[in-house]
Coordinates of C-alpha atoms in Angstrom, one line a residue:
M1 CA 10.8 -36.7 -37.3
R2 CA 12.6 -35.0 -39.9
V3 CA 9.4 -34.8 -41.8
L4 CA 7.5 -33.7 -39.1
T5 CA 9.6 -30.8 -38.5
E6 CA 9.6 -29.6 -42.1
K7 CA 6.0 -29.7 -42.0
I8 CA 5.8 -27.6 -38.8
E9 CA 8.1 -25.0 -40.4
E10 CA 6.1 -24.9 -43.6
N11 CA 3.0 -24.3 -41.9
S12 CA 4.7 -21.4 -39.9
I13 CA 5.9 -19.6 -43.1
L14 CA 2.3 -20.1 -44.7
R15 CA 0.6 -18.6 -41.5
C16 CA 3.1 -15.6 -41.7
V17 CA 2.4 -15.2 -45.4
R18 CA -1.3 -15.2 -44.6
R19 CA -0.9 -12.6 -41.8
G20 CA 0.7 -10.1 -44.4
M21 CA -1.0 -7.5 -46.8
T22 CA -1.4 -8.0 -50.5
L23 CA -0.5 -5.2 -52.9
I24 CA -4.0 -4.4 -53.8
E25 CA -4.9 -4.0 -49.9
V26 CA -1.8 -1.7 -49.6
M27 CA -3.0 0.4 -52.6
L28 CA -6.4 0.4 -51.3
A29 CA -5.3 1.8 -47.8
V30 CA -3.2 4.6 -49.4
G31 CA -6.0 5.4 -51.6
I32 CA -8.2 5.9 -48.7
L33 CA -5.7 7.8 -46.8
A34 CA -5.1 10.2 -49.7
A35 CA -8.9 10.9 -50.2
V36 CA -9.3 11.4 -46.5
M37 CA -6.3 13.8 -46.5
A38 CA -7.7 15.4 -49.7
A39 CA -11.1 16.2 -48.0
G40 CA -9.6 17.6 -45.0
W41 CA -7.3 20.0 -46.9
G42 CA -10.1 21.1 -48.9
S43 CA -12.1 21.8 -45.9
Y44 CA -9.2 23.6 -44.3
I45 CA -8.5 25.8 -47.4
A46 CA -12.4 26.7 -47.6
A47 CA -12.4 27.7 -44.0
T48 CA -9.0 29.9 -44.4
T49 CA -10.6 31.4 -47.5
N50 CA -13.9 32.3 -45.7
Q51 CA -12.2 33.8 -42.9
Q52 CA -9.8 35.8 -44.9
R53 CA -12.8 37.1 -46.8
M54 CA -14.7 37.9 -43.6
Q55 CA -11.5 39.7 -42.2
E56 CA -11.7 41.8 -45.5
I57 CA -15.1 42.6 -45.3
N58 CA -14.6 43.9 -41.5
D59 CA -11.6 45.9 -42.6
R60 CA -13.8 47.4 -45.3
L61 CA -16.5 48.3 -43.1
H62 CA -14.2 49.8 -40.2
G63 CA -12.4 52.0 -42.9
V64 CA -15.8 53.3 -43.9
E65 CA -16.7 53.9 -40.3
Q66 CA -13.5 55.8 -39.6
A67 CA -14.0 57.9 -42.9
V68 CA -17.5 59.0 -41.7
N69 CA -16.4 59.6 -38.2
R70 CA -13.6 61.8 -39.4
I71 CA -16.0 63.9 -41.6
V72 CA -18.5 64.3 -38.9
R73 CA -16.0 65.3 -36.4
D74 CA -14.2 68.0 -38.7
M75 CA -17.7 69.6 -39.8
S76 CA -18.7 69.8 -36.1
T77 CA -15.9 72.3 -35.5
A78 CA -16.6 74.3 -38.6
F79 CA -16.5 78.3 -38.0
I80 CA -16.3 81.6 -39.7
T81 CA -15.3 85.0 -38.6
A82 CA -15.9 88.7 -39.5
H83 CA -12.2 89.0 -39.7
G84 CA -11.2 91.1 -42.7
D85 CA -14.8 92.6 -43.1
D86 CA -13.5 96.2 -41.7
D87 CA -12.7 98.4 -44.6
S88 CA -9.9 100.1 -42.7
Q89 CA -7.9 96.9 -42.7
T90 CA -5.5 96.9 -45.7
E91 CA -4.1 93.5 -45.6
I92 CA -6.3 90.3 -45.1
R93 CA -4.1 87.6 -43.8
Y94 CA -6.6 84.8 -44.0
Q95 CA -10.0 84.0 -45.0
T96 CA -12.7 81.9 -43.2
G97 CA -15.7 80.5 -44.9
F98 CA -17.7 77.5 -45.9
L99 CA -18.5 76.6 -49.5
G100 CA -20.4 73.6 -50.2
T101 CA -22.1 71.9 -53.3
S102 CA -23.6 68.6 -53.8
D103 CA -20.3 66.8 -54.2
R104 CA -17.6 68.9 -52.4
V105 CA -17.3 70.8 -49.3
D106 CA -14.6 73.4 -48.2
F107 CA -14.6 75.1 -44.8
T108 CA -12.4 76.3 -42.0
S109 CA -12.3 74.3 -39.0
M110 CA -11.2 74.9 -35.2
G111 CA -10.2 71.1 -34.8
Y112 CA -6.5 71.1 -36.2
V113 CA -4.3 68.5 -34.5
R114 CA -0.8 69.3 -34.3
M115 CA 1.4 66.6 -35.7
F116 CA 5.0 67.8 -35.0
R117 CA 6.5 69.2 -31.5
N118 CA 6.9 73.1 -31.7
E119 CA 4.8 73.2 -34.9
K120 CA 4.0 76.9 -35.2
V121 CA 0.4 76.8 -36.1
G122 CA -3.0 77.2 -33.8
D123 CA -5.9 74.9 -33.9
Q124 CA -7.5 76.3 -36.8
S125 CA -7.2 74.8 -40.5
E126 CA -8.8 74.6 -43.8
I127 CA -10.6 71.4 -44.8
S128 CA -12.0 69.9 -47.9
Y129 CA -13.8 66.8 -48.8
Y130 CA -14.3 65.6 -52.5
L131 CA -13.8 62.7 -54.9
K132 CA -10.7 62.2 -56.8
D133 CA -9.4 59.7 -59.1
M134 CA -6.0 58.5 -58.0
R135 CA -3.5 55.4 -58.5
N136 CA -3.8 52.8 -56.0
S137 CA -0.7 50.5 -54.9
D138 CA -1.2 48.4 -57.7
G139 CA -1.1 51.2 -60.3
D140 CA -4.7 51.1 -61.1
L141 CA -6.9 53.8 -61.2
A142 CA -9.7 54.2 -58.7
T143 CA -12.1 56.7 -57.3
Y144 CA -11.1 57.9 -53.8
L145 CA -12.9 60.0 -51.2
V146 CA -10.2 62.5 -50.2
R147 CA -9.4 65.0 -47.5
R148 CA -7.4 68.2 -48.0
E149 CA -6.0 70.0 -45.0
Q150 CA -4.2 73.4 -44.7
A151 CA -2.7 75.0 -41.6
P152 CA -2.5 77.7 -40.9
I153 CA -5.5 79.3 -43.0
N154 CA -4.3 81.3 -45.8
D155 CA -6.1 84.0 -48.0
D156 CA -8.0 81.2 -50.1
F157 CA -9.5 78.5 -47.8
T158 CA -10.4 76.3 -50.8
R159 CA -6.8 75.9 -52.1
G160 CA -3.4 74.6 -50.9
G161 CA -2.3 72.1 -48.2
T162 CA -2.2 68.4 -48.3
I163 CA -4.4 65.9 -50.0
L164 CA -4.6 62.4 -48.6
P165 CA -7.0 59.6 -49.6
L166 CA -9.6 58.7 -47.1
L167 CA -11.7 56.0 -48.8
D168 CA -11.3 54.0 -52.0
H169 CA -13.7 52.8 -54.5
V170 CA -16.3 55.2 -53.7
L171 CA -19.0 55.4 -56.4
S172 CA -20.8 58.6 -55.1
F173 CA -20.3 61.3 -52.5
K174 CA -23.4 63.5 -51.9
L175 CA -24.0 66.3 -49.4
S176 CA -27.1 68.4 -48.3
Y177 CA -27.1 71.2 -46.0
W178 CA -29.9 72.3 -43.5
D179 CA -31.1 75.9 -43.9
D180 CA -32.9 76.7 -40.5
A181 CA -34.3 80.0 -42.1
K182 CA -35.8 78.0 -45.0
A183 CA -37.3 75.3 -42.7
E184 CA -39.2 78.0 -40.7
L185 CA -40.7 79.4 -44.0
T186 CA -41.6 76.3 -45.6
I187 CA -44.9 74.3 -44.8
S188 CA -43.2 71.1 -45.4
D189 CA -40.5 71.7 -42.9
D190 CA -37.9 70.9 -45.5
G191 CA -35.0 72.8 -45.2
W192 CA -32.4 70.8 -47.0
V193 CA -30.5 72.7 -49.8
D194 CA -27.6 71.3 -52.3
E195 CA -25.4 74.5 -52.1
W196 CA -24.1 76.7 -49.2
D197 CA -21.8 79.8 -49.6
T198 CA -21.1 82.1 -47.0
E199 CA -20.5 85.0 -49.3
H200 CA -23.7 84.5 -50.8
T201 CA -26.5 87.1 -49.7
D202 CA -28.8 84.2 -48.4
Y203 CA -26.3 82.5 -46.3
K204 CA -24.2 85.5 -45.3
N205 CA -22.2 85.3 -42.1
R206 CA -24.0 82.0 -41.0
L207 CA -23.5 78.3 -41.3
P208 CA -25.7 75.3 -41.9
S209 CA -26.8 73.7 -38.6
R210 CA -26.5 70.2 -40.2
V211 CA -24.9 68.4 -43.0
K212 CA -26.5 65.2 -44.6
I213 CA -23.5 62.9 -45.9
E214 CA -24.3 60.0 -48.3
I215 CA -21.5 57.8 -49.4
E216 CA -22.0 55.1 -51.9
I217 CA -19.5 52.4 -52.2
E218 CA -19.2 48.9 -53.8
D219 CA -20.8 46.1 -51.6
P220 CA -18.1 44.5 -49.6
L221 CA -20.4 41.2 -49.8
G222 CA -19.9 41.1 -53.4
S223 CA -23.5 41.8 -54.6
D224 CA -24.1 44.2 -57.5
K225 CA -26.3 46.6 -55.4
P226 CA -24.1 49.4 -54.0
M227 CA -24.1 50.0 -50.3
L228 CA -25.3 53.5 -49.0
I229 CA -23.8 55.0 -45.7
S230 CA -25.9 58.0 -44.6
T231 CA -25.4 60.2 -41.4
Q232 CA -25.3 63.9 -40.5
A233 CA -23.0 66.1 -38.8
Q234 CA -24.1 69.0 -36.5
I235 CA -22.5 72.3 -36.6
H236 CA -22.2 74.0 -33.4
L237 CA -20.9 77.4 -34.2
T238 CA -23.4 78.4 -36.8
E239 CA -23.2 82.2 -36.3
V240 CA -20.3 84.4 -37.4
L241 CA -17.5 85.0 -34.9
N242 CA -16.3 88.6 -34.1
F243 CA -12.7 88.9 -33.1

């Protein structure tokens, strides 16, 4: 009877041992689990990186859109006056005008927005757009499209005021001006000119009816080919204002 009992206990122990896992089986299971976790983590990192990259691209394009809209809005309110043309006036307190080249434009605008309460300025200001090399947040030198604004208008509408960066990493900034008088004379109906100066005889006391704006930036998608953004701003007050 005792021998039978010992046999039963021995068989029970053997069955318990057989139901357990060997060291090789444990190592194999851990290896499979680690491989699955590594694959899942890699997929997560790739998805997160792609999402971050797409967000950066969207932010970049949104910044370009805002910059272009700002330029168009400012130019649409450009104006000039005959104030100061009277020889009897001994003191000229301010000067209006429109001076444009292929890569810079300075003009007087009626679209100034007051930023501070009780600010003693009207809705008139002088605005400029051009490229300028500036230091970014990392201390590196980069080419920016900048906006200069001075309010109120002073005796030189091309100088003074505050210069703020509008768009970074700009490769080129090109402007063209539509001359209605030239378009009427040319057979090809091409009225675009590269310069406009309201002090010049050909453009005295009048503004271009349209301004073509072309901005070239680095491709946000990472290709070697630059991205070109082109639009036009319509100027509503093209004739001189007599106050």
